[in-house]
Amino acid sequence: MTIQTTLPPKWYTTAQVAEMLGFGLYKTKSLIASGELRSLKDGRYRRILPEWVDEYVSRRVQEYEA
């Protein structure tokens, strides 16, 4: 019997983050361009760390509760 474990991704693509947040790709790219959602450029691709997604969500919740 072989047990396969899936490791969580180290970072996400813009499309993956858009799907996770329930946003369109255009809105997600706008958040990145405005600096509201942190990202880094790896070659020609944008990558977003899982903790940056969490930071964005936490900040939005805090703004809502304020």
Short mmCIF file of N, CA and C in Angstrom, two decimals:
data_model
loop_
_atom_site.label_atom_id
_atom_site.label_comp_id
_atom_site.label_asym_id
_atom_site.label_seq_id
_atom_site.Cartn_x
_atom_site.Cartn_y
_atom_site.Cartn_z
N MET A 1 0.84 -1.17 0.00
CA MET A 1 0.00 0.00 0.00
C MET A 1 0.89 1.25 0.00
N THR A 2 0.62 2.17 -0.94
CA THR A 2 1.38 3.40 -1.05
C THR A 2 0.53 4.56 -0.54
N ILE A 3 1.10 5.31 0.35
CA ILE A 3 0.41 6.47 0.88
C ILE A 3 1.01 7.71 0.24
N GLN A 4 0.17 8.49 -0.42
CA GLN A 4 0.63 9.72 -1.03
C GLN A 4 0.22 10.89 -0.15
N THR A 5 1.15 11.75 0.09
CA THR A 5 0.82 12.96 0.83
C THR A 5 1.00 14.15 -0.10
N THR A 6 0.07 15.06 -0.03
CA THR A 6 0.21 16.26 -0.82
C THR A 6 0.69 17.39 0.07
N LEU A 7 1.73 18.00 -0.37
CA LEU A 7 2.30 19.12 0.37
C LEU A 7 1.55 20.39 -0.02
N PRO A 8 1.33 21.25 0.95
CA PRO A 8 0.69 22.52 0.59
C PRO A 8 1.64 23.34 -0.28
N PRO A 9 1.09 24.11 -1.21
CA PRO A 9 1.97 24.90 -2.08
C PRO A 9 2.73 25.96 -1.30
N LYS A 10 3.93 26.25 -1.73
CA LYS A 10 4.74 27.29 -1.10
C LYS A 10 4.25 28.67 -1.50
N TRP A 11 3.69 28.76 -2.71
CA TRP A 11 3.10 30.01 -3.18
C TRP A 11 2.03 29.71 -4.20
N TYR A 12 1.23 30.72 -4.50
CA TYR A 12 0.09 30.55 -5.40
C TYR A 12 0.26 31.44 -6.64
N THR A 13 -0.43 31.05 -7.70
CA THR A 13 -0.50 31.89 -8.88
C THR A 13 -1.63 32.90 -8.67
N THR A 14 -1.66 33.91 -9.50
CA THR A 14 -2.72 34.91 -9.43
C THR A 14 -4.08 34.25 -9.64
N ALA A 15 -4.16 33.31 -10.57
CA ALA A 15 -5.42 32.62 -10.84
C ALA A 15 -5.88 31.79 -9.64
N GLN A 16 -4.95 31.13 -8.96
CA GLN A 16 -5.31 30.34 -7.78
C GLN A 16 -5.84 31.24 -6.67
N VAL A 17 -5.21 32.40 -6.47
CA VAL A 17 -5.66 33.32 -5.44
C VAL A 17 -7.03 33.88 -5.80
N ALA A 18 -7.24 34.20 -7.05
CA ALA A 18 -8.55 34.70 -7.48
C ALA A 18 -9.63 33.67 -7.16
N GLU A 19 -9.36 32.41 -7.44
CA GLU A 19 -10.33 31.35 -7.16
C GLU A 19 -10.56 31.20 -5.66
N MET A 20 -9.48 31.25 -4.88
CA MET A 20 -9.60 31.10 -3.43
C MET A 20 -10.44 32.21 -2.82
N LEU A 21 -10.26 33.43 -3.31
CA LEU A 21 -10.97 34.58 -2.75
C LEU A 21 -12.35 34.77 -3.37
N GLY A 22 -12.63 34.04 -4.43
CA GLY A 22 -13.92 34.19 -5.11
C GLY A 22 -13.98 35.45 -5.95
N PHE A 23 -12.82 35.93 -6.39
CA PHE A 23 -12.72 37.12 -7.21
C PHE A 23 -12.43 36.72 -8.64
N GLY A 24 -12.66 37.66 -9.54
CA GLY A 24 -12.24 37.46 -10.91
C GLY A 24 -10.75 37.74 -11.03
N LEU A 25 -10.17 37.29 -12.11
CA LEU A 25 -8.74 37.49 -12.34
C LEU A 25 -8.42 38.98 -12.45
N TYR A 26 -9.30 39.77 -13.09
CA TYR A 26 -9.06 41.20 -13.25
C TYR A 26 -9.00 41.89 -11.89
N LYS A 27 -9.94 41.57 -11.00
CA LYS A 27 -9.95 42.18 -9.67
C LYS A 27 -8.70 41.80 -8.89
N THR A 28 -8.30 40.55 -8.97
CA THR A 28 -7.11 40.10 -8.26
C THR A 28 -5.87 40.82 -8.78
N LYS A 29 -5.76 40.95 -10.08
CA LYS A 29 -4.61 41.68 -10.64
C LYS A 29 -4.64 43.15 -10.24
N SER A 30 -5.83 43.73 -10.11
CA SER A 30 -5.96 45.12 -9.67
C SER A 30 -5.49 45.28 -8.23
N LEU A 31 -5.83 44.31 -7.37
CA LEU A 31 -5.38 44.34 -5.98
C LEU A 31 -3.86 44.27 -5.90
N ILE A 32 -3.26 43.47 -6.77
CA ILE A 32 -1.80 43.35 -6.81
C ILE A 32 -1.19 44.66 -7.30
N ALA A 33 -1.75 45.22 -8.37
CA ALA A 33 -1.22 46.46 -8.95
C ALA A 33 -1.30 47.62 -7.96
N SER A 34 -2.36 47.64 -7.15
CA SER A 34 -2.54 48.74 -6.19
C SER A 34 -1.72 48.53 -4.92
N GLY A 35 -1.17 47.33 -4.76
CA GLY A 35 -0.38 47.04 -3.56
C GLY A 35 -1.20 46.51 -2.40
N GLU A 36 -2.52 46.35 -2.59
CA GLU A 36 -3.36 45.83 -1.52
C GLU A 36 -3.07 44.35 -1.24
N LEU A 37 -2.65 43.65 -2.27
CA LEU A 37 -2.29 42.24 -2.14
C LEU A 37 -0.84 42.10 -2.57
N ARG A 38 -0.01 41.66 -1.66
CA ARG A 38 1.42 41.53 -1.96
C ARG A 38 1.67 40.39 -2.93
N SER A 39 2.70 40.56 -3.74
CA SER A 39 3.11 39.52 -4.68
C SER A 39 4.57 39.74 -5.03
N LEU A 40 5.16 38.77 -5.66
CA LEU A 40 6.52 38.92 -6.16
C LEU A 40 6.55 38.40 -7.58
N LYS A 41 7.52 38.90 -8.30
CA LYS A 41 7.66 38.50 -9.70
C LYS A 41 8.76 37.44 -9.77
N ASP A 42 8.41 36.29 -10.32
CA ASP A 42 9.36 35.20 -10.51
C ASP A 42 9.45 34.93 -12.00
N GLY A 43 10.47 35.49 -12.63
CA GLY A 43 10.54 35.42 -14.08
C GLY A 43 9.43 36.29 -14.65
N ARG A 44 8.59 35.70 -15.45
CA ARG A 44 7.48 36.48 -16.00
C ARG A 44 6.17 36.24 -15.27
N TYR A 45 6.22 35.51 -14.18
CA TYR A 45 5.01 35.16 -13.44
C TYR A 45 4.94 35.88 -12.10
N ARG A 46 3.74 36.15 -11.66
CA ARG A 46 3.48 36.70 -10.32
C ARG A 46 3.19 35.54 -9.38
N ARG A 47 3.74 35.62 -8.19
CA ARG A 47 3.51 34.59 -7.18
C ARG A 47 3.09 35.27 -5.89
N ILE A 48 2.22 34.60 -5.15
CA ILE A 48 1.69 35.15 -3.90
C ILE A 48 1.85 34.10 -2.82
N LEU A 49 2.51 34.48 -1.73
CA LEU A 49 2.69 33.56 -0.61
C LEU A 49 1.37 33.38 0.15
N PRO A 50 1.13 32.19 0.68
CA PRO A 50 -0.12 31.95 1.42
C PRO A 50 -0.35 32.96 2.55
N GLU A 51 0.72 33.35 3.25
CA GLU A 51 0.54 34.30 4.35
C GLU A 51 0.13 35.69 3.85
N TRP A 52 0.49 36.03 2.60
CA TRP A 52 0.06 37.31 2.05
C TRP A 52 -1.43 37.31 1.76
N VAL A 53 -1.95 36.16 1.36
CA VAL A 53 -3.41 36.05 1.17
C VAL A 53 -4.09 36.21 2.52
N ASP A 54 -3.57 35.54 3.53
CA ASP A 54 -4.13 35.65 4.89
C ASP A 54 -4.09 37.09 5.40
N GLU A 55 -2.97 37.79 5.14
CA GLU A 55 -2.83 39.19 5.56
C GLU A 55 -3.91 40.05 4.90
N TYR A 56 -4.13 39.84 3.61
CA TYR A 56 -5.14 40.61 2.89
C TYR A 56 -6.53 40.38 3.49
N VAL A 57 -6.88 39.12 3.72
CA VAL A 57 -8.19 38.78 4.27
C VAL A 57 -8.34 39.38 5.68
N SER A 58 -7.33 39.25 6.51
CA SER A 58 -7.38 39.80 7.87
C SER A 58 -7.56 41.31 7.85
N ARG A 59 -6.84 41.98 6.95
CA ARG A 59 -6.95 43.43 6.84
C ARG A 59 -8.36 43.84 6.43
N ARG A 60 -8.94 43.11 5.49
CA ARG A 60 -10.30 43.41 5.03
C ARG A 60 -11.31 43.21 6.17
N VAL A 61 -11.13 42.17 6.97
CA VAL A 61 -12.02 41.91 8.09
C VAL A 61 -11.89 43.05 9.11
N GLN A 62 -10.67 43.46 9.41
CA GLN A 62 -10.45 44.55 10.37
C GLN A 62 -11.08 45.84 9.88
N GLU A 63 -10.97 46.13 8.58
CA GLU A 63 -11.60 47.33 8.02
C GLU A 63 -13.11 47.25 8.16
N TYR A 64 -13.67 46.07 7.94
CA TYR A 64 -15.11 45.89 8.05
C TYR A 64 -15.59 46.09 9.48
N GLU A 65 -14.83 45.57 10.42
CA GLU A 65 -15.23 45.63 11.84
C GLU A 65 -15.00 47.03 12.44
N ALA A 66 -14.17 47.83 11.82
CA ALA A 66 -13.86 49.17 12.37
C ALA A 66 -14.99 50.16 12.13
#
